[in-house]
Amino acid sequence: MASLISKSLFLIFSFSLMICLSFSSIPGDFSSLSNYELHKFTSNENVFELFKAWQKEYNKEYESKEEELKRFEIFKSNLNYIVTRNAKRSSASQYSLGLNEFADLTFEEFSKTHLGEIQIDQSTVEEAKMGNNKMEQPRLCPNAPTTWDWRIMGAVTPVKNQGNCGSCWAFSAIGAIEGINALTTGNLVSLSEQQLVSCDTSSFGCQGGYVTTAFDYVIRNRGVASEVLYPYTATNGTCNAFLETFRNASIDGHRWVGSRSEDTLFCAVARQPVTALVQASGPDFMFYQNGIIDESACRNISPCTVNHGVLVVGYGTISGQDYWIVKNSWGSNWGAGGYFFLKRNTGLDVGVCNVNCYPIVPTKNTVTLDSAI
């Protein structure tokens, strides 16, 4: 791991002037209709034409005319929300919203299939706070690079899609395991979220789960299979005992990253991709397109309430604004190529959207891997 990190540092510092993130719009399949021109669709007829074009783009078909009209009304309401929110942007780097495949859903419908119920085992959090080795102490990292991106260093797999299954807890945990595995072995392997969804009996599959028990399951099982061997189905499924015996990556433990400490989270992300939990409390996450998400996207939420698991893979600064680079699990057509940028160094105790509350990392001291697929 040390040699890989040394090489990573050399590459980062050698090309520091070349590495930057652009917050310009990332073209997607819907490029024929610019999301920045949505305010021009004002009449009911024009909006319906837009709706039909959107249907064609995303292959949306409805069982009846009544269902189509119902979805059009929802689409129209969502479009109005997107235009209104974009009009309130105060800077070019602030986040913008746009039409995507979820535009015919209410936020309540979307929440049931994509946010799920993230469970926090408070006993393990409190136990860690009492001083055992599962909680990192707040720390400063004066020698950490000012910008960092684990994607560039080959420690992050391509963006995945959880589909209509509340399994974000499994995707965020697997992403962190993929990262630490790449750093310790030099081999990036896409691992199986489905194995966690189907086999971690302490969690609830598509109905939500614990990131801690996801890590505990992998430890007990002495590893996890590759995604190729145990592919994702977006259903609870039945645990395949035979496929459980394939171990393409393993971890030795997991550790909470200093509760509510942005400095400690910063140090952790400089070392490895970090599992984090956020409160995606409204349509702003649902329709996020690009830019830095700030506290206005998480209005009226209670401290440290969370409903979505993600992976923090880096950090940076643009126009004086610091941000986290966060991998999501809603497909590469969502957001900035499947990622979003979250404002950091805000002075908020819990961070924007409660990101500072429950970051956690898997640990790995030994290498006991089967051949990667």
Short mmCIF file of C-alpha atoms in Angstrom, two decimals:
data_model
loop_
_atom_site.label_atom_id
_atom_site.label_comp_id
_atom_site.label_asym_id
_atom_site.label_seq_id
_atom_site.Cartn_x
_atom_site.Cartn_y
_atom_site.Cartn_z
CA MET A 1 0.00 0.00 0.00
CA ALA A 2 2.84 2.35 0.86
CA SER A 3 4.41 2.07 -2.59
CA LEU A 4 1.08 2.70 -4.30
CA ILE A 5 0.40 5.76 -2.13
CA SER A 6 3.91 7.11 -2.81
CA LYS A 7 3.34 6.69 -6.53
CA SER A 8 -0.08 8.32 -6.16
CA LEU A 9 1.41 11.32 -4.37
CA PHE A 10 4.06 11.69 -7.06
CA LEU A 11 1.45 11.67 -9.80
CA ILE A 12 -0.82 14.10 -7.96
CA PHE A 13 1.91 16.63 -7.29
CA SER A 14 3.49 16.23 -10.74
CA PHE A 15 0.22 16.98 -12.47
CA SER A 16 -1.37 19.24 -9.87
CA LEU A 17 -1.77 22.04 -12.38
CA MET A 18 -3.65 19.74 -14.73
CA ILE A 19 -6.04 18.17 -12.24
CA CYS A 20 -9.23 20.13 -11.77
CA LEU A 21 -12.94 19.51 -11.88
CA SER A 22 -15.18 21.46 -14.19
CA PHE A 23 -18.66 22.44 -13.08
CA SER A 24 -19.90 23.02 -16.60
CA SER A 25 -22.83 20.91 -17.68
CA ILE A 26 -21.91 17.34 -18.49
CA PRO A 27 -23.80 16.34 -21.64
CA GLY A 28 -26.02 13.31 -21.30
CA ASP A 29 -28.46 11.45 -23.52
CA PHE A 30 -30.85 14.36 -23.15
CA SER A 31 -28.47 16.81 -24.81
CA SER A 32 -30.98 17.76 -27.52
CA LEU A 33 -32.97 19.70 -24.92
CA SER A 34 -30.71 21.90 -22.80
CA ASN A 35 -31.74 21.85 -19.16
CA TYR A 36 -30.60 25.46 -18.93
CA GLU A 37 -33.37 26.45 -21.39
CA LEU A 38 -36.23 24.85 -19.49
CA HIS A 39 -37.58 28.22 -18.41
CA LYS A 40 -38.63 28.80 -22.03
CA PHE A 41 -41.29 26.09 -21.82
CA THR A 42 -44.18 28.14 -20.49
CA SER A 43 -47.41 27.10 -22.18
CA ASN A 44 -49.17 23.82 -21.42
CA GLU A 45 -48.75 22.80 -25.06
CA ASN A 46 -45.00 23.42 -25.02
CA VAL A 47 -44.59 21.55 -21.77
CA PHE A 48 -46.52 18.60 -23.18
CA GLU A 49 -44.22 18.58 -26.23
CA LEU A 50 -41.27 18.53 -23.84
CA PHE A 51 -42.88 15.70 -21.92
CA LYS A 52 -43.31 13.64 -25.11
CA ALA A 53 -39.68 14.26 -26.07
CA TRP A 54 -38.62 13.24 -22.55
CA GLN A 55 -40.74 10.07 -22.81
CA LYS A 56 -38.99 9.13 -26.03
CA GLU A 57 -35.55 9.86 -24.61
CA TYR A 58 -36.08 7.68 -21.55
CA ASN A 59 -38.30 5.02 -23.18
CA LYS A 60 -41.19 5.77 -20.87
CA GLU A 61 -44.46 4.00 -21.66
CA TYR A 62 -47.64 4.01 -19.59
CA GLU A 63 -50.40 1.44 -19.28
CA SER A 64 -53.23 3.86 -19.94
CA LYS A 65 -54.01 7.37 -21.09
CA GLU A 66 -55.10 8.19 -17.57
CA GLU A 67 -51.72 7.13 -16.19
CA GLU A 68 -49.94 9.19 -18.85
CA LEU A 69 -51.94 12.30 -17.95
CA LYS A 70 -51.22 11.72 -14.26
CA ARG A 71 -47.50 11.46 -15.01
CA PHE A 72 -47.66 14.57 -17.17
CA GLU A 73 -49.08 16.57 -14.27
CA ILE A 74 -46.26 15.33 -12.04
CA PHE A 75 -43.74 16.11 -14.78
CA LYS A 76 -45.14 19.62 -15.12
CA SER A 77 -44.93 20.19 -11.37
CA ASN A 78 -41.34 18.91 -11.28
CA LEU A 79 -40.39 21.11 -14.23
CA ASN A 80 -41.77 24.15 -12.45
CA TYR A 81 -39.79 23.26 -9.33
CA ILE A 82 -36.57 22.83 -11.34
CA VAL A 83 -36.99 26.17 -13.14
CA THR A 84 -37.83 27.98 -9.89
CA ARG A 85 -34.86 26.53 -8.00
CA ASN A 86 -32.41 27.22 -10.83
CA ALA A 87 -33.56 30.85 -10.93
CA LYS A 88 -32.37 31.20 -7.32
CA ARG A 89 -28.78 30.16 -8.02
CA SER A 90 -26.42 32.75 -6.58
CA SER A 91 -23.19 31.69 -8.31
CA ALA A 92 -21.95 29.62 -11.24
CA SER A 93 -20.55 26.96 -8.91
CA GLN A 94 -23.79 26.51 -6.95
CA TYR A 95 -25.74 23.41 -7.84
CA SER A 96 -28.29 23.31 -10.64
CA LEU A 97 -31.19 20.96 -11.31
CA GLY A 98 -32.33 19.34 -14.53
CA LEU A 99 -34.72 16.81 -16.04
CA ASN A 100 -33.69 13.19 -15.71
CA GLU A 101 -35.32 9.76 -15.71
CA PHE A 102 -37.11 10.53 -12.42
CA ALA A 103 -39.05 13.51 -13.78
CA ASP A 104 -42.42 11.71 -13.79
CA LEU A 105 -42.18 10.66 -10.12
CA THR A 106 -43.20 12.46 -6.97
CA PHE A 107 -40.48 12.76 -4.36
CA GLU A 108 -42.42 10.36 -2.15
CA GLU A 109 -42.44 7.73 -4.91
CA PHE A 110 -38.75 8.28 -5.59
CA SER A 111 -37.87 8.03 -1.90
CA LYS A 112 -39.51 4.62 -1.54
CA THR A 113 -37.32 3.08 -4.23
CA HIS A 114 -34.04 5.02 -4.11
CA LEU A 115 -33.41 6.31 -0.62
CA GLY A 116 -34.51 3.42 1.57
CA GLU A 117 -34.04 3.33 5.32
CA ILE A 118 -30.45 3.71 6.47
CA GLN A 119 -30.08 2.07 9.86
CA ILE A 120 -27.54 3.31 12.40
CA ASP A 121 -26.49 0.95 15.14
CA GLN A 122 -26.25 3.61 17.83
CA SER A 123 -24.76 1.17 20.31
CA THR A 124 -21.67 0.76 18.13
CA VAL A 125 -21.39 4.53 17.72
CA GLU A 126 -21.62 5.11 21.47
CA GLU A 127 -19.21 2.26 22.15
CA ALA A 128 -16.71 3.82 19.76
CA LYS A 129 -17.08 7.20 21.44
CA MET A 130 -16.16 5.58 24.76
CA GLY A 131 -12.65 5.11 23.43
CA ASN A 132 -12.23 1.70 21.86
CA ASN A 133 -10.26 1.26 18.65
CA LYS A 134 -13.29 1.58 16.38
CA MET A 135 -13.34 5.39 16.51
CA GLU A 136 -10.64 7.59 15.01
CA GLN A 137 -9.67 10.59 17.08
CA PRO A 138 -10.04 14.06 15.53
CA ARG A 139 -6.83 14.95 13.73
CA LEU A 140 -5.20 17.38 11.36
CA CYS A 141 -3.31 16.42 8.20
CA PRO A 142 -1.11 19.40 7.28
CA ASN A 143 0.74 17.39 4.62
CA ALA A 144 -2.37 16.18 2.79
CA PRO A 145 -2.74 17.43 -0.81
CA THR A 146 -5.05 20.41 -1.25
CA THR A 147 -6.98 18.47 -3.91
CA TRP A 148 -7.45 14.73 -4.17
CA ASP A 149 -9.39 12.34 -6.38
CA TRP A 150 -9.27 8.57 -5.88
CA ARG A 151 -10.86 8.06 -9.30
CA ILE A 152 -7.66 9.29 -10.91
CA MET A 153 -5.62 6.95 -8.75
CA GLY A 154 -7.57 3.87 -9.86
CA ALA A 155 -9.33 3.16 -6.56
CA VAL A 156 -12.93 3.72 -7.69
CA THR A 157 -15.03 1.52 -9.96
CA PRO A 158 -17.44 3.00 -12.54
CA VAL A 159 -20.74 4.40 -11.27
CA LYS A 160 -23.37 1.74 -10.62
CA ASN A 161 -27.16 1.83 -10.45
CA GLN A 162 -29.14 0.48 -7.49
CA GLY A 163 -32.38 0.68 -9.49
CA ASN A 164 -35.72 0.47 -7.69
CA CYS A 165 -34.19 -1.06 -4.60
CA GLY A 166 -33.30 0.70 -1.34
CA SER A 167 -29.82 -0.82 -1.32
CA CYS A 168 -27.67 2.32 -1.19
CA TRP A 169 -26.21 1.04 2.11
CA ALA A 170 -24.71 -1.91 0.23
CA PHE A 171 -23.35 0.24 -2.61
CA SER A 172 -21.65 2.68 -0.24
CA ALA A 173 -20.09 -0.16 1.77
CA ILE A 174 -18.94 -2.08 -1.31
CA GLY A 175 -17.44 1.09 -2.81
CA ALA A 176 -15.25 1.55 0.26
CA ILE A 177 -14.19 -2.12 0.17
CA GLU A 178 -13.32 -1.80 -3.52
CA GLY A 179 -11.17 1.21 -2.65
CA ILE A 180 -9.19 -0.31 0.22
CA ASN A 181 -8.76 -3.51 -1.80
CA ALA A 182 -7.28 -1.55 -4.71
CA LEU A 183 -4.92 0.33 -2.41
CA THR A 184 -3.61 -2.79 -0.66
CA THR A 185 -3.40 -5.11 -3.68
CA GLY A 186 -3.00 -2.75 -6.63
CA ASN A 187 -5.98 -4.45 -8.27
CA LEU A 188 -9.33 -2.68 -8.65
CA VAL A 189 -12.15 -5.26 -8.69
CA SER A 190 -15.85 -4.47 -9.01
CA LEU A 191 -17.46 -6.29 -6.08
CA SER A 192 -20.94 -7.67 -5.45
CA GLU A 193 -23.58 -5.47 -3.82
CA GLN A 194 -26.08 -8.24 -4.46
CA GLN A 195 -24.23 -10.55 -2.09
CA LEU A 196 -24.78 -8.04 0.72
CA VAL A 197 -28.41 -7.47 -0.24
CA SER A 198 -29.17 -11.20 -0.28
CA CYS A 199 -26.83 -12.56 2.39
CA ASP A 200 -26.44 -9.94 5.13
CA THR A 201 -29.28 -11.14 7.35
CA SER A 202 -28.73 -8.31 9.83
CA SER A 203 -29.93 -5.85 7.17
CA PHE A 204 -33.14 -5.72 5.16
CA GLY A 205 -32.08 -5.92 1.53
CA CYS A 206 -34.03 -3.53 -0.68
CA GLN A 207 -35.80 -2.19 2.41
CA GLY A 208 -32.61 -0.69 3.86
CA GLY A 209 -29.70 -1.80 5.96
CA TYR A 210 -26.70 -1.13 8.17
CA VAL A 211 -23.34 -0.20 6.68
CA THR A 212 -21.66 -1.60 9.79
CA THR A 213 -23.25 -5.04 9.43
CA ALA A 214 -22.34 -5.00 5.75
CA PHE A 215 -18.70 -4.75 6.76
CA ASP A 216 -19.20 -7.31 9.54
CA TYR A 217 -20.72 -9.76 7.07
CA VAL A 218 -17.71 -9.48 4.74
CA ILE A 219 -15.38 -10.06 7.70
CA ARG A 220 -17.32 -13.13 8.89
CA ASN A 221 -17.50 -14.51 5.36
CA ARG A 222 -13.76 -13.89 4.94
CA GLY A 223 -14.44 -11.91 1.79
CA VAL A 224 -16.91 -10.95 -0.90
CA ALA A 225 -17.36 -12.13 -4.49
CA SER A 226 -16.84 -10.03 -7.58
CA GLU A 227 -19.80 -8.42 -9.32
CA VAL A 228 -19.13 -10.64 -12.35
CA LEU A 229 -19.60 -13.77 -10.24
CA TYR A 230 -22.52 -12.48 -8.16
CA PRO A 231 -24.30 -9.90 -10.36
CA TYR A 232 -26.78 -7.31 -9.16
CA THR A 233 -30.51 -7.93 -9.65
CA ALA A 234 -32.07 -5.03 -7.67
CA THR A 235 -34.17 -7.56 -5.72
CA ASN A 236 -33.77 -9.12 -2.29
CA GLY A 237 -33.15 -12.56 -3.72
CA THR A 238 -32.05 -15.67 -1.84
CA CYS A 239 -28.48 -15.90 -0.64
CA ASN A 240 -26.42 -18.15 -2.91
CA ALA A 241 -24.27 -20.20 -0.53
CA PHE A 242 -22.05 -21.43 -3.34
CA LEU A 243 -21.24 -17.94 -4.61
CA GLU A 244 -20.50 -16.87 -1.03
CA THR A 245 -17.42 -19.10 -1.17
CA PHE A 246 -15.80 -16.92 -3.83
CA ARG A 247 -13.70 -14.25 -2.12
CA ASN A 248 -12.29 -11.67 -4.51
CA ALA A 249 -11.65 -9.08 -1.80
CA SER A 250 -11.51 -9.08 1.98
CA ILE A 251 -11.25 -6.67 4.91
CA ASP A 252 -10.12 -7.08 8.51
CA GLY A 253 -12.31 -4.53 10.29
CA HIS A 254 -14.00 -1.15 10.11
CA ARG A 255 -13.63 2.13 11.93
CA TRP A 256 -15.84 5.15 12.54
CA VAL A 257 -14.24 8.37 11.30
CA GLY A 258 -14.36 10.89 14.18
CA SER A 259 -17.96 11.82 14.87
CA ARG A 260 -18.86 15.26 13.50
CA SER A 261 -15.25 16.15 12.71
CA GLU A 262 -14.72 17.58 9.23
CA ASP A 263 -10.95 17.65 9.77
CA THR A 264 -10.92 13.93 10.54
CA LEU A 265 -13.13 13.21 7.52
CA PHE A 266 -10.68 15.20 5.40
CA CYS A 267 -7.76 13.10 6.68
CA ALA A 268 -9.68 9.88 6.07
CA VAL A 269 -10.56 10.78 2.47
CA ALA A 270 -6.91 11.64 1.83
CA ARG A 271 -6.10 8.02 2.78
CA GLN A 272 -8.93 6.05 1.15
CA PRO A 273 -12.50 6.29 -0.22
CA VAL A 274 -14.91 6.73 2.70
CA THR A 275 -18.45 5.44 3.20
CA ALA A 276 -20.71 8.30 4.31
CA LEU A 277 -24.39 8.81 5.04
CA VAL A 278 -26.38 11.89 4.08
CA GLN A 279 -29.93 13.20 4.33
CA ALA A 280 -31.23 13.58 0.78
CA SER A 281 -34.30 15.33 2.05
CA GLY A 282 -35.99 16.75 -1.03
CA PRO A 283 -36.24 17.01 -4.83
CA ASP A 284 -32.92 18.88 -5.07
CA PHE A 285 -31.03 15.57 -4.81
CA MET A 286 -33.54 13.83 -7.05
CA PHE A 287 -32.98 16.32 -9.90
CA TYR A 288 -29.39 17.35 -9.18
CA GLN A 289 -27.46 18.03 -12.37
CA ASN A 290 -24.16 19.72 -11.52
CA GLY A 291 -22.41 22.17 -9.22
CA ILE A 292 -21.81 22.26 -5.47
CA ILE A 293 -24.68 21.20 -3.23
CA ASP A 294 -24.96 23.51 -0.22
CA GLU A 295 -27.11 23.57 2.89
CA SER A 296 -30.11 24.96 0.96
CA ALA A 297 -30.59 21.45 -0.52
CA CYS A 298 -31.13 20.00 2.95
CA ARG A 299 -33.64 22.35 4.47
CA ASN A 300 -35.42 21.67 7.77
CA ILE A 301 -33.62 18.45 8.62
CA SER A 302 -32.71 17.26 12.10
CA PRO A 303 -29.02 16.87 12.98
CA CYS A 304 -27.60 13.48 12.02
CA THR A 305 -30.76 12.10 10.43
CA VAL A 306 -29.75 10.18 7.30
CA ASN A 307 -31.48 8.32 4.49
CA HIS A 308 -28.85 7.66 1.83
CA GLY A 309 -25.48 5.93 1.67
CA VAL A 310 -22.76 7.33 -0.61
CA LEU A 311 -18.98 7.19 -1.12
CA VAL A 312 -16.69 10.19 -0.64
CA VAL A 313 -13.84 9.76 -3.14
CA GLY A 314 -12.02 13.08 -3.00
CA TYR A 315 -12.12 16.81 -2.42
CA GLY A 316 -11.15 20.06 -4.08
CA THR A 317 -11.71 23.79 -4.36
CA ILE A 318 -13.16 25.96 -7.11
CA SER A 319 -13.50 29.75 -7.01
CA GLY A 320 -12.60 29.68 -3.33
CA GLN A 321 -15.32 27.13 -2.53
CA ASP A 322 -14.26 23.81 -0.97
CA TYR A 323 -16.19 20.66 -1.87
CA TRP A 324 -16.30 16.89 -1.47
CA ILE A 325 -16.42 14.59 -4.53
CA VAL A 326 -19.17 12.05 -3.86
CA LYS A 327 -20.02 8.90 -5.80
CA ASN A 328 -23.72 8.06 -5.94
CA SER A 329 -25.52 4.86 -6.98
CA TRP A 330 -28.28 6.18 -9.25
CA GLY A 331 -26.52 5.48 -12.55
CA SER A 332 -24.11 7.53 -14.64
CA ASN A 333 -26.92 9.50 -16.32
CA TRP A 334 -27.83 11.10 -13.01
CA GLY A 335 -26.02 14.22 -11.80
CA ALA A 336 -22.44 14.93 -12.88
CA GLY A 337 -21.80 11.57 -14.51
CA GLY A 338 -23.20 9.80 -11.47
CA TYR A 339 -21.37 12.02 -8.97
CA PHE A 340 -22.25 15.09 -6.94
CA PHE A 341 -20.19 17.77 -5.25
CA LEU A 342 -20.96 18.66 -1.65
CA LYS A 343 -19.90 21.90 0.01
CA ARG A 344 -17.31 21.47 2.78
CA ASN A 345 -15.67 23.71 5.38
CA THR A 346 -18.98 25.41 6.07
CA GLY A 347 -18.56 25.63 9.82
CA LEU A 348 -21.61 23.40 10.28
CA ASP A 349 -21.03 20.85 13.04
CA VAL A 350 -22.75 18.06 11.13
CA GLY A 351 -21.63 19.18 7.66
CA VAL A 352 -23.87 19.82 4.69
CA CYS A 353 -26.72 17.29 4.61
CA ASN A 354 -25.27 15.67 7.78
CA VAL A 355 -22.27 14.22 5.92
CA ASN A 356 -20.00 14.60 8.97
CA CYS A 357 -22.20 12.44 11.22
CA TYR A 358 -21.44 8.83 10.29
CA PRO A 359 -18.42 8.38 7.98
CA ILE A 360 -16.89 4.93 8.28
CA VAL A 361 -14.00 3.08 6.61
CA PRO A 362 -13.09 -0.59 6.22
CA THR A 363 -9.60 -1.58 7.36
CA LYS A 364 -7.27 -4.13 5.84
CA ASN A 365 -3.95 -5.25 7.26
CA THR A 366 -3.49 -8.57 5.49
CA VAL A 367 -3.97 -9.75 1.92
CA THR A 368 -5.85 -13.07 1.59
CA LEU A 369 -7.51 -12.93 -1.80
CA ASP A 370 -8.58 -15.48 -4.35
CA SER A 371 -7.88 -14.68 -8.00
CA ALA A 372 -9.80 -11.62 -9.13
CA ILE A 373 -12.34 -12.02 -11.91
#
